[in-house]
mmCIF file of C-alpha atoms in Angstrom:
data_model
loop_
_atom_site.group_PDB
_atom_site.id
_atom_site.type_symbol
_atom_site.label_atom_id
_atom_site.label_comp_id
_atom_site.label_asym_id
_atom_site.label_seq_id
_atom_site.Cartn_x
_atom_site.Cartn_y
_atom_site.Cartn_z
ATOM 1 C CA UNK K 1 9.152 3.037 4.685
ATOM 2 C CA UNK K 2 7.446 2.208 7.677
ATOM 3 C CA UNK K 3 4.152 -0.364 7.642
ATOM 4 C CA UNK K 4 1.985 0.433 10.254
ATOM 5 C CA UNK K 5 -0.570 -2.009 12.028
ATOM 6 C CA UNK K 6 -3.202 -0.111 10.194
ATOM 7 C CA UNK K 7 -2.060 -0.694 7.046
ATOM 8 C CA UNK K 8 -1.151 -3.971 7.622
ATOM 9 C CA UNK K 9 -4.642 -5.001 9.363
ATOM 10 C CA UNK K 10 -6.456 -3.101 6.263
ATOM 11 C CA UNK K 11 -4.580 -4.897 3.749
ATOM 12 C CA UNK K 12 -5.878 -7.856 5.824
ATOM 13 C CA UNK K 13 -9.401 -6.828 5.675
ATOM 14 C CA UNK K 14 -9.433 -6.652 2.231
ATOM 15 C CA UNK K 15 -7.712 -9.958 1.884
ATOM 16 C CA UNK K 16 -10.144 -11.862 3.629
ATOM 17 C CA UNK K 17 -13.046 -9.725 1.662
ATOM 18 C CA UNK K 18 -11.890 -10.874 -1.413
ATOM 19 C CA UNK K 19 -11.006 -14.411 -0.319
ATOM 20 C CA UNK K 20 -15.106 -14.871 0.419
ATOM 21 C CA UNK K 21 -16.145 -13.117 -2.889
ATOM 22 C CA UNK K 22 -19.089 -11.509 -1.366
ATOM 23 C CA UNK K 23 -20.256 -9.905 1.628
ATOM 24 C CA UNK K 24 -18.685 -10.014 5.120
ATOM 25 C CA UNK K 25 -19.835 -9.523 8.366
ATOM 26 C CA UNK K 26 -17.102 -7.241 10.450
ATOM 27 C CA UNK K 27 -17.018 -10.078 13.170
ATOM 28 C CA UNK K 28 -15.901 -12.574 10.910
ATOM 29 C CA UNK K 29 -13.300 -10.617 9.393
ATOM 30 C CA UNK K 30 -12.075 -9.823 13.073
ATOM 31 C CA UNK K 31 -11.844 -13.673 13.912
ATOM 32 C CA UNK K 32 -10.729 -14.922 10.655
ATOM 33 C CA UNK K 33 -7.661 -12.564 10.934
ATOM 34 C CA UNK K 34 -7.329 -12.050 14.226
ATOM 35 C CA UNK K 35 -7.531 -8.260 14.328
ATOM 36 C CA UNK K 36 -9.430 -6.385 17.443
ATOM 37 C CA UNK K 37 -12.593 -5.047 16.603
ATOM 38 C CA UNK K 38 -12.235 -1.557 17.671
ATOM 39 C CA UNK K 39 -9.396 -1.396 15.240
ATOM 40 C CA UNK K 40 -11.324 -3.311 12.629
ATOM 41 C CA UNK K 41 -14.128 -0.818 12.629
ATOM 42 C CA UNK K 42 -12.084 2.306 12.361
ATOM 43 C CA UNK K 43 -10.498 0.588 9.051
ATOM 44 C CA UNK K 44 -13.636 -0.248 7.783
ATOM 45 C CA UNK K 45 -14.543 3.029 8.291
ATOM 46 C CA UNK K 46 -11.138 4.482 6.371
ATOM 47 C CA UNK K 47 -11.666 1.583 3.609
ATOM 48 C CA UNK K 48 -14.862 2.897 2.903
ATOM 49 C CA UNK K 49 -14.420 6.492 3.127
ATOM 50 C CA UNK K 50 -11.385 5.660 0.143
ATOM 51 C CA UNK K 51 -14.027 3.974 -1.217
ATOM 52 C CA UNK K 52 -12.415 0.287 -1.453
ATOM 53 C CA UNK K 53 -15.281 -1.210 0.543
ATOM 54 C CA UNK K 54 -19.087 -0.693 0.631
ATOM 55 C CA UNK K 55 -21.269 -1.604 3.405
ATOM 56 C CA UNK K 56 -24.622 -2.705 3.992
ATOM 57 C CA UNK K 57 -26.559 -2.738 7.272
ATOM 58 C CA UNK K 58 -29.411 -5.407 8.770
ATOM 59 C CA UNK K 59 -28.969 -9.090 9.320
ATOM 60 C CA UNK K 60 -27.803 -9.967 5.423
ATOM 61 C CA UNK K 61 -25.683 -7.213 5.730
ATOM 62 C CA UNK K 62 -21.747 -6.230 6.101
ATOM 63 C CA UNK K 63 -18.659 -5.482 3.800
ATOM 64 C CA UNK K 64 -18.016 -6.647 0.140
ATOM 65 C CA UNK K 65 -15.215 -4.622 -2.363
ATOM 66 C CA UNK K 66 -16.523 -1.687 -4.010
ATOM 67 C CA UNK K 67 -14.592 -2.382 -6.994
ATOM 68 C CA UNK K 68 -12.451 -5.817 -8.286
ATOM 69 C CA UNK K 69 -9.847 -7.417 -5.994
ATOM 70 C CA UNK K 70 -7.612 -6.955 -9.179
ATOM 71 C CA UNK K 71 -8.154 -3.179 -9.677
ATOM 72 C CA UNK K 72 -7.163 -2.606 -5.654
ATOM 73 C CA UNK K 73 -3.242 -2.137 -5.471
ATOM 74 C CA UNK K 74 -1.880 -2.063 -1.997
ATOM 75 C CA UNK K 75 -0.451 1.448 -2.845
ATOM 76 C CA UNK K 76 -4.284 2.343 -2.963
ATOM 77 C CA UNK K 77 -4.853 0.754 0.663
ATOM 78 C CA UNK K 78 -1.835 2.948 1.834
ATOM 79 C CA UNK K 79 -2.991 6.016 1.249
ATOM 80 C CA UNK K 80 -6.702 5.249 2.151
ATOM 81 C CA UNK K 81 -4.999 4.539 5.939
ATOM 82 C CA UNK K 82 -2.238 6.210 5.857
ATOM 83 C CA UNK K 83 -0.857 8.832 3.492
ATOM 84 C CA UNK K 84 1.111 9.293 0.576
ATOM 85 C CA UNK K 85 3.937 6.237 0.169
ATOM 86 C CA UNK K 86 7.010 8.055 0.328
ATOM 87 C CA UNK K 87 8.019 11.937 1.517
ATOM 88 C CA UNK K 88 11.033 13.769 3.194
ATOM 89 C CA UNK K 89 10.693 15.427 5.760
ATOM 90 C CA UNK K 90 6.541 15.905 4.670
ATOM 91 C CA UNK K 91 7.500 16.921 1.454
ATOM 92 C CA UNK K 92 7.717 15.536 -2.658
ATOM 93 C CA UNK K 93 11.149 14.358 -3.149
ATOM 94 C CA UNK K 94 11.454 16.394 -5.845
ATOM 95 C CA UNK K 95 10.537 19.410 -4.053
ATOM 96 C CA UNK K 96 13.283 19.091 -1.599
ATOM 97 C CA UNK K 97 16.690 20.638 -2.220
ATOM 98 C CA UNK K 98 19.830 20.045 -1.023
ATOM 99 C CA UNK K 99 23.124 22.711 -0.787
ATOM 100 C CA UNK K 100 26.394 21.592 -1.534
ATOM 101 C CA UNK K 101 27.773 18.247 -0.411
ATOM 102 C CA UNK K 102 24.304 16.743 -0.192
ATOM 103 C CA UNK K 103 23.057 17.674 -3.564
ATOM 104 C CA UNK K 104 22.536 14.347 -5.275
ATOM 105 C CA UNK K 105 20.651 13.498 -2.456
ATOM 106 C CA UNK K 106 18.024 14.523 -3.918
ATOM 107 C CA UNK K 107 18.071 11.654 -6.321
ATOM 108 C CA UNK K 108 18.322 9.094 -3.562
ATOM 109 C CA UNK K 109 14.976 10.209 -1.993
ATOM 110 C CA UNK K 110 13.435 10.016 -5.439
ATOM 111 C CA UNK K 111 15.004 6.642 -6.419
ATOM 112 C CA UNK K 112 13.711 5.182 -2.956
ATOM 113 C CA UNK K 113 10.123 6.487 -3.763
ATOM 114 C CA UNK K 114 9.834 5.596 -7.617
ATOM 115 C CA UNK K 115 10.950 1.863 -6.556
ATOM 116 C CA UNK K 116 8.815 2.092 -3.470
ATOM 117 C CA UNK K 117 5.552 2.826 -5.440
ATOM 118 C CA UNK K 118 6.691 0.248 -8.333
ATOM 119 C CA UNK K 119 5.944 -1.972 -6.235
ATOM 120 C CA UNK K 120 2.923 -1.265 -4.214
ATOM 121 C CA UNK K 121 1.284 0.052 -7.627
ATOM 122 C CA UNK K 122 1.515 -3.478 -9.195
ATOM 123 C CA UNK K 123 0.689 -5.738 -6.277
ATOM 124 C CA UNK K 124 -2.978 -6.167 -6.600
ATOM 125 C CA UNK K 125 -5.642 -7.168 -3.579
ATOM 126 C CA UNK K 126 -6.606 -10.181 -6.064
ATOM 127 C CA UNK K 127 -2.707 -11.160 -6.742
ATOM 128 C CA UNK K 128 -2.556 -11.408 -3.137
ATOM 129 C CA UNK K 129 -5.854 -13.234 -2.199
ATOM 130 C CA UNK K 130 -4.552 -15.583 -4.899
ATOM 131 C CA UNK K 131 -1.512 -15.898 -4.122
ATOM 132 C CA UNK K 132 -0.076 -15.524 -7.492
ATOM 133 C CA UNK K 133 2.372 -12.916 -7.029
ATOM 134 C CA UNK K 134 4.274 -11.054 -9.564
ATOM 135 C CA UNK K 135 7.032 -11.996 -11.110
ATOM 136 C CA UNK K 136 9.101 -9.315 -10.081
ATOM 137 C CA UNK K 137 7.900 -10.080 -6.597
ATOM 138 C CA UNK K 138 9.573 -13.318 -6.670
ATOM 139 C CA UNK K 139 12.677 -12.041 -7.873
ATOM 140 C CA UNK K 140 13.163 -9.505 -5.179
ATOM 141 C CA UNK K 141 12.831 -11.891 -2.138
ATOM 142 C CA UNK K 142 14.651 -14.706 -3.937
ATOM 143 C CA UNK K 143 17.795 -13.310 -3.216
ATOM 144 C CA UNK K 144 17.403 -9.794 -1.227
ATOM 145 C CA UNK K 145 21.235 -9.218 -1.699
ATOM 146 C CA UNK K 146 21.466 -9.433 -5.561
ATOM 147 C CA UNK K 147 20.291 -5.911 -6.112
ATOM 148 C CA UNK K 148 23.152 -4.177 -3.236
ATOM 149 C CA UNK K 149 25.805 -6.917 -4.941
ATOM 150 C CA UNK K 150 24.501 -5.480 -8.657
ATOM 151 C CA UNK K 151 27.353 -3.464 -10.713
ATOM 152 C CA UNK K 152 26.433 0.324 -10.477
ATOM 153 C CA UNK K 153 24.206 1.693 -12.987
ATOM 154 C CA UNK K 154 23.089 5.151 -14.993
ATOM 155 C CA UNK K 155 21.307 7.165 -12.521
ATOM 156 C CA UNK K 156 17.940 6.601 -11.518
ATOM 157 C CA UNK K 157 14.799 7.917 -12.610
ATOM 158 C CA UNK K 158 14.953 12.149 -11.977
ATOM 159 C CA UNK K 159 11.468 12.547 -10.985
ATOM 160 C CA UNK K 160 7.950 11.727 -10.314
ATOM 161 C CA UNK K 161 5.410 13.724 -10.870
ATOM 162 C CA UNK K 162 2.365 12.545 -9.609
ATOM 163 C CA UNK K 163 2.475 13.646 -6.331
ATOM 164 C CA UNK K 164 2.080 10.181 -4.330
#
């Protein structure tokens, strides 16, 4: 999975909304996180679109979270920007299917996308403002090389279903 600039600089945004627990003028979002503000508009505009930010115009006005840090996963962020977290070749894993030699891998792409969204689903914009990560957070960048050392395993989940 590739992060773009977009979705790193909206992730960003939303960061420094929630870090100021009200409303935020565009320019100060730009300067507190360094982000151009061409690019910073055209977020704004996405974020609100995917309706993670509201806006308000006039001299008291500018961007505060349309709903709680804690109910904004990053996964949600991706796909406001970007698209869904994880295809082949523009396709559901699950919908892709392989002849012959390549047939279980199939499961590889769907592995790869189940893990990807476990974690983006349960990383939260307020987690992050806090900096109180979960757990499972912690354990993966502890030691990166545990899981590729780890004994093989039953197979992993066959599908998912709900299309992201």
């Amino acid at each position: 999975m590739h992060i773009t600039a977009r979705v790193d600089y909206a992730v960003r945004t939303l960061l420094e909304i929630a870090h100021t627990d009200g409303v935020v003028k565009a320019e100060a979002i730009s300067a507190a996180q360094e982000i151009p503000p061409k690019v910073l508009e055209t977020v704004l505009a996405e974020l609100r679109r995917a309706e993670l930010v509201r806006s308000r115009r006039g001299p008291d006005g500018g961007y505060r979270l349309a709903r709680p840090a804690a109910a904004i996963s990053v996964a949600d962020v991706i796909r406001a920007v970007e698209s869904p977290l994880a295809s082949v070749r523009g396709q559901r894993p699950e919908d892709v299917r392989y002849p012959g030699a390549a047939a279980s891998l199939q499961r590889v792409w769907i592995a790869l996308r189940v893990n990807i969204r476990a974690v983006l689903e349960n990383v939260s914009i307020a987690e992050l403002a806090a900096g109180e990560l979960p757990g499972f957070v912690g354990e993966l960048t502890a030691d990166p090389g545990a899981w590729a050392r780890r004994e093989p395993t039953a197979s992993p989940a066959e599908s998912d279903t709900t299309g992201h």
